[in-house]
Amino acid sequence: MSSATAPHKPDRDHERDSASWASGGTMFAGVLMMVNGILGVLEGIAGIAKDDVYERIGDYVYKFNLTTWGWIHLVLGILVAAVGWGILKGASWARASGVALAALAIVAQFLWLPYTPVWALISIAIGVFVIWALCNDRSDTVQ
């Protein structure tokens, strides 16, 4: 005689595993946003305080005064860090705001590329991960 076993529901288990992974990615995205925001604030302060901290590599189409770039990074850094904190606290507004701010930060880092090329590329990669993690977390819809 064969013993009957309970049917396995692989789709449901896969959804739970994916939700766990994405939820962990969201927490990591929140931490990355906080760290990236704080570093953006420091980057902004350095740009505001002294215009000779950053040296532009070659000629570039998107020319701003370094003090202007400093203010852009300072304000954007404060917003990114605040939204990162909101993501860690589980605020409902934070995920959508996080995607929007991460996209804006990616554009800002692309425009900032000639001043700090390596850090700008790292920040762009962090922004892409943050967008992926926040868009893939469906932990509140999967039961």
Backbone as JSON, one array per atom type, in Angstrom:
{
  "sequence": "MSSATAPHKPDRDHERDSASWASGGTMFAGVLMMVNGILGVLEGIAGIAKDDVYERIGDYVYKFNLTTWGWIHLVLGILVAAVGWGILKGASWARASGVALAALAIVAQFLWLPYTPVWALISIAIGVFVIWALCNDRSDTVQ",
  "N": [[0.82, -1.17, 0.0], [0.4, 2.16, -0.71], [1.43, 5.1, 0.86], [-0.37, 8.02, 1.42], [0.62, 11.23, 0.66], [0.79, 14.64, 1.61], [-0.1, 17.06, -0.75], [2.38, 18.96, -2.38], [2.92, 22.37, -2.61], [4.55, 24.02, -4.71], [4.57, 26.55, -5.93], [3.5, 28.33, -4.08], [5.33, 28.09, -1.97], [7.6, 29.02, -3.26], [6.83, 31.67, -3.7], [6.77, 32.6, -1.08], [9.48, 32.3, -0.35], [10.64, 34.06, -2.18], [9.43, 36.42, -1.31], [10.55, 36.66, 1.23], [13.24, 36.99, 0.58], [13.13, 39.37, -0.94], [12.1, 41.08, 1.01], [14.2, 41.15, 2.85], [16.05, 42.31, 1.16], [14.86, 44.8, 0.91], [15.17, 45.85, 3.47], [17.95, 45.99, 3.52], [18.24, 47.81, 1.44], [17.14, 50.07, 2.63], [19.07, 50.58, 4.63], [21.29, 51.03, 2.96], [20.37, 53.32, 1.65], [20.29, 55.13, 3.79], [23.03, 55.26, 4.52], [24.17, 56.08, 2.07], [22.85, 58.51, 1.81], [23.85, 59.94, 4.04], [26.55, 60.04, 3.34], [26.23, 61.56, 1.04], [25.41, 63.98, 2.17], [27.79, 64.68, 3.51], [29.45, 64.9, 1.27], [28.2, 67.02, 0.02], [28.61, 69.07, 1.93], [31.38, 69.27, 1.77], [31.63, 70.22, -0.85], [30.33, 72.69, -0.63], [31.79, 74.03, 1.35], [34.48, 74.27, 0.42], [35.58, 75.11, -2.72], [37.69, 73.95, -3.97], [37.98, 71.29, -3.37], [37.06, 69.26, -5.02], [38.07, 68.16, -8.2], [37.51, 68.7, -11.56], [37.43, 66.38, -14.25], [38.56, 66.92, -17.3], [36.59, 68.56, -19.93], [33.11, 69.26, -19.6], [29.68, 68.8, -20.32], [27.54, 69.35, -18.55], [27.87, 71.73, -16.67], [28.15, 73.05, -13.51], [28.57, 75.35, -10.85], [30.74, 74.41, -8.23], [29.83, 74.9, -5.66], [27.09, 75.0, -6.07], [26.68, 72.31, -6.82], [27.37, 71.22, -4.38], [25.23, 72.06, -2.71], [23.14, 70.74, -4.01], [23.85, 68.04, -3.56], [23.81, 68.04, -0.76], [21.08, 68.6, -0.05], [19.76, 66.53, -1.45], [21.02, 64.35, -0.22], [20.1, 64.57, 2.44], [17.35, 64.11, 2.04], [17.42, 61.49, 0.94], [18.56, 60.02, 3.06], [16.56, 60.41, 5.0], [14.34, 59.13, 3.82], [15.4, 56.56, 3.65], [15.49, 55.96, 6.39], [12.76, 55.96, 6.85], [12.03, 53.72, 5.33], [13.27, 51.69, 6.81], [11.75, 51.89, 9.11], [9.36, 51.0, 8.16], [7.47, 52.6, 6.94], [4.64, 53.47, 4.98], [4.72, 55.3, 2.9], [7.36, 55.36, 2.21], [8.5, 53.46, 0.42], [7.68, 54.06, -2.29], [8.6, 56.7, -2.39], [11.27, 56.17, -2.0], [12.0, 54.8, -4.35], [11.62, 56.86, -6.24], [13.42, 58.84, -5.28], [15.84, 57.42, -5.38], [16.08, 57.06, -8.13], [16.33, 59.75, -8.91], [18.71, 60.34, -7.57], [20.46, 58.67, -8.98], [20.5, 59.95, -11.47], [21.6, 62.42, -10.68], [24.13, 61.54, -9.77], [25.15, 60.59, -12.17], [25.41, 62.98, -13.58], [27.32, 64.12, -11.98], [29.52, 62.66, -12.43], [32.14, 63.4, -13.68], [33.52, 64.58, -11.56], [33.89, 62.87, -9.34], [34.55, 60.05, -10.36], [34.72, 57.22, -9.7], [33.35, 56.93, -7.23], [30.88, 57.95, -8.03], [30.02, 55.99, -9.86], [29.79, 53.81, -8.12], [27.75, 54.76, -6.45], [25.69, 54.94, -8.33], [25.32, 52.23, -8.89], [24.46, 51.37, -6.35], [22.06, 52.79, -6.22], [20.61, 51.56, -8.3], [20.33, 48.97, -7.25], [18.79, 49.6, -4.99], [16.4, 50.52, -6.17], [15.62, 48.15, -7.47], [15.26, 46.42, -5.24], [13.23, 47.71, -3.78], [11.15, 47.72, -5.59], [10.65, 45.01, -5.95], [9.79, 43.96, -3.56], [7.14, 42.41, -2.26], [6.04, 41.82, 0.12], [3.92, 42.64, 1.7], [1.76, 41.96, 0.18], [1.76, 39.23, -0.36], [0.61, 36.36, 1.24]],
  "CA": [[0.0, 0.0, 0.0], [1.16, 3.41, -0.75], [0.93, 6.09, 1.82], [-0.72, 9.3, 0.78], [1.35, 12.38, 1.2], [0.13, 15.92, 1.34], [0.43, 17.66, -1.98], [3.33, 20.06, -2.19], [2.56, 23.54, -3.41], [5.82, 24.71, -4.95], [4.4, 27.95, -6.28], [3.27, 29.07, -2.84], [6.61, 28.12, -1.26], [8.49, 29.9, -4.02], [6.4, 33.04, -3.44], [7.22, 32.96, 0.27], [10.93, 32.46, -0.38], [10.9, 35.31, -2.89], [9.02, 37.52, -0.45], [11.56, 36.78, 2.28], [14.44, 37.54, -0.03], [12.87, 40.77, -1.29], [11.95, 41.83, 2.25], [15.57, 41.38, 3.33], [16.63, 43.3, 0.24], [14.29, 46.11, 1.24], [15.86, 46.33, 4.68], [19.3, 46.37, 3.11], [18.08, 49.03, 0.65], [16.96, 51.16, 3.59], [20.38, 50.86, 5.22], [22.11, 51.64, 1.92], [19.91, 54.69, 1.44], [20.75, 55.97, 4.91], [24.48, 55.46, 4.4], [24.41, 56.88, 0.87], [22.38, 59.85, 2.12], [24.8, 60.6, 4.94], [27.73, 60.36, 2.54], [25.85, 62.67, 0.17], [25.47, 65.19, 3.0], [29.21, 65.01, 3.69], [29.92, 65.32, -0.04], [27.65, 68.35, -0.18], [29.31, 70.0, 2.82], [32.72, 69.47, 1.2], [31.49, 71.06, -2.03], [29.94, 74.04, -0.21], [32.84, 74.64, 2.16], [35.66, 74.61, -0.37], [35.41, 74.79, -4.13], [38.87, 73.27, -4.51], [38.03, 69.9, -2.9], [36.84, 68.39, -6.17], [38.69, 68.58, -9.46], [36.8, 68.15, -12.72], [38.28, 65.69, -15.22], [38.21, 67.31, -18.66], [35.47, 69.46, -20.15], [31.88, 68.52, -19.42], [28.51, 69.54, -20.79], [26.7, 69.76, -17.42], [28.73, 72.49, -15.77], [27.6, 73.85, -12.43], [29.52, 75.77, -9.84], [30.85, 73.34, -7.22], [28.96, 75.23, -4.53], [25.75, 74.55, -6.46], [26.69, 70.85, -6.68], [27.37, 70.94, -2.95], [23.86, 72.2, -2.22], [22.35, 69.64, -4.59], [24.17, 66.8, -2.82], [23.38, 68.18, 0.63], [19.62, 68.45, 0.03], [19.43, 65.18, -1.88], [21.5, 63.43, 0.81], [19.18, 64.62, 3.59], [16.12, 63.44, 1.64], [17.68, 60.06, 0.78], [18.73, 59.44, 4.39], [15.26, 60.41, 5.68], [13.52, 58.07, 3.22], [16.0, 55.3, 4.11], [15.0, 55.76, 7.75], [11.34, 55.6, 6.71], [11.98, 52.33, 4.86], [13.6, 50.83, 7.95], [10.63, 51.95, 10.05], [8.21, 50.36, 7.54], [6.48, 53.6, 6.55], [4.02, 53.12, 3.7], [5.13, 56.28, 1.89], [8.8, 55.33, 1.99], [8.92, 52.66, -0.74], [7.51, 54.84, -3.52], [9.53, 57.83, -2.3], [12.61, 55.62, -2.16], [12.24, 54.55, -5.78], [11.75, 58.16, -6.91], [14.68, 59.49, -4.87], [16.97, 56.64, -5.9], [16.19, 57.42, -9.56], [16.87, 61.11, -8.96], [20.11, 60.26, -7.15], [21.21, 58.08, -10.08], [20.7, 61.02, -12.45], [22.54, 63.38, -10.09], [25.47, 60.95, -9.78], [25.61, 60.56, -13.56], [25.86, 64.33, -13.91], [28.46, 64.4, -11.1], [30.55, 61.68, -12.82], [33.5, 63.89, -13.9], [34.18, 65.06, -10.35], [34.28, 61.68, -8.57], [34.05, 58.98, -11.24], [34.57, 55.9, -9.06], [32.27, 56.99, -6.26], [29.63, 58.14, -8.76], [29.62, 54.68, -10.39], [29.35, 53.0, -6.98], [26.45, 55.29, -6.04], [24.72, 54.54, -9.34], [25.04, 50.81, -8.66], [23.64, 51.3, -5.13], [20.73, 53.27, -6.59], [19.95, 50.52, -9.1], [19.94, 47.92, -6.32], [17.7, 50.11, -4.15], [15.18, 50.49, -6.98], [15.24, 46.74, -7.65], [14.77, 45.85, -3.98], [11.96, 48.32, -3.39], [10.1, 47.32, -6.56], [10.4, 43.58, -5.88], [9.26, 43.56, -2.26], [5.69, 42.31, -2.23], [5.79, 41.11, 1.38], [2.62, 42.98, 2.26], [0.68, 41.42, -0.66], [1.82, 37.76, -0.31], [0.2, 35.93, 2.58]],
  "C": [[0.87, 1.24, 0.0], [0.56, 4.39, 0.24], [0.68, 7.41, 1.09], [0.05, 10.42, 1.46], [0.6, 13.64, 0.82], [0.74, 16.53, 0.08], [1.29, 18.86, -1.67], [2.94, 21.2, -3.11], [3.82, 24.37, -3.66], [5.66, 26.18, -5.28], [4.25, 28.82, -5.03], [4.56, 29.19, -2.04], [7.59, 29.06, -1.95], [8.13, 31.37, -3.77], [6.86, 33.49, -2.06], [8.72, 33.17, 0.33], [11.31, 33.77, -1.08], [10.55, 36.51, -2.04], [10.03, 37.73, 0.67], [12.83, 37.43, 1.76], [14.26, 39.02, -0.34], [12.72, 41.63, -0.04], [13.31, 42.12, 2.87], [16.29, 42.39, 2.45], [16.12, 44.69, 0.51], [14.94, 46.69, 2.48], [17.27, 46.79, 4.34], [19.26, 47.65, 2.28], [17.9, 50.24, 1.56], [18.28, 51.57, 4.24], [21.28, 51.55, 4.19], [21.68, 53.08, 1.64], [20.35, 55.62, 2.56], [22.24, 56.28, 4.8], [24.8, 56.36, 3.21], [23.95, 58.32, 1.09], [23.34, 60.61, 3.02], [26.09, 60.95, 4.2], [27.45, 61.49, 1.56], [25.86, 64.0, 0.92], [26.92, 65.62, 3.19], [29.82, 65.51, 2.39], [29.44, 66.74, -0.34], [28.35, 69.4, 0.67], [30.7, 70.29, 2.27], [32.65, 70.38, -0.03], [31.14, 72.5, -1.68], [31.09, 74.75, 0.48], [34.03, 75.1, 1.34], [35.44, 74.18, -1.81], [36.6, 74.03, -4.7], [39.0, 71.82, -4.02], [37.94, 68.94, -4.07], [37.47, 69.0, -7.41], [37.97, 67.9, -10.6], [37.81, 67.52, -13.68], [37.8, 66.09, -16.61], [37.05, 68.28, -18.72], [34.18, 68.65, -20.12], [30.7, 69.39, -19.78], [27.72, 70.12, -19.62], [27.55, 70.48, -16.38], [27.89, 73.27, -14.77], [28.76, 74.29, -11.57], [29.57, 74.67, -8.78], [30.04, 73.64, -5.97], [27.52, 74.8, -4.82], [25.65, 73.04, -6.34], [26.67, 70.46, -5.21], [25.98, 71.02, -2.35], [22.96, 71.1, -2.75], [22.58, 68.35, -3.81], [23.72, 66.87, -1.37], [21.88, 67.94, 0.76], [19.2, 67.03, -0.35], [19.86, 64.15, -0.84], [20.59, 63.4, 2.03], [17.89, 63.88, 3.25], [16.3, 61.92, 1.53], [17.83, 59.39, 2.14], [17.39, 59.37, 5.14], [14.35, 59.31, 5.13], [14.08, 56.7, 3.6], [15.56, 54.96, 5.52], [13.53, 55.34, 7.73], [11.17, 54.16, 6.24], [12.28, 51.37, 6.01], [12.48, 50.81, 8.98], [9.36, 51.33, 9.47], [7.12, 51.34, 7.13], [5.94, 53.3, 5.15], [4.44, 54.06, 2.58], [6.57, 56.08, 1.44], [9.21, 54.54, 0.76], [8.81, 53.44, -2.04], [8.45, 56.03, -3.54], [10.96, 57.36, -2.51], [12.96, 55.35, -3.61], [12.47, 55.87, -6.51], [13.07, 58.84, -6.56], [15.91, 58.73, -5.36], [17.17, 56.94, -7.39], [16.78, 58.81, -9.72], [18.35, 61.13, -8.57], [20.99, 59.64, -8.24], [21.5, 59.15, -11.14], [21.72, 62.03, -11.94], [23.96, 62.82, -10.11], [26.02, 60.83, -11.19], [26.13, 61.93, -13.97], [27.1, 64.73, -13.13], [29.68, 63.55, -11.47], [31.95, 62.25, -13.03], [34.25, 64.31, -12.64], [34.68, 63.91, -9.47], [33.81, 60.45, -9.32], [33.82, 57.64, -10.54], [33.41, 55.92, -8.08], [30.92, 57.18, -6.95], [29.13, 56.8, -9.32], [29.13, 53.76, -9.27], [27.97, 53.46, -6.51], [25.36, 54.94, -7.04], [24.33, 53.08, -9.15], [24.17, 50.62, -7.41], [22.21, 51.74, -5.44], [19.94, 52.24, -7.39], [19.49, 49.38, -8.19], [18.75, 48.36, -5.46], [16.38, 50.07, -4.92], [14.7, 49.06, -7.17], [14.61, 46.19, -6.37], [13.41, 46.42, -3.61], [10.83, 47.93, -4.33], [9.75, 45.85, -6.46], [9.83, 43.11, -4.55], [7.74, 43.59, -2.29], [5.28, 41.61, -0.93], [4.44, 41.47, 1.98], [1.47, 42.48, 1.39], [0.64, 39.9, -0.65], [1.49, 37.32, 1.11], [0.63, 34.51, 2.84]]
}
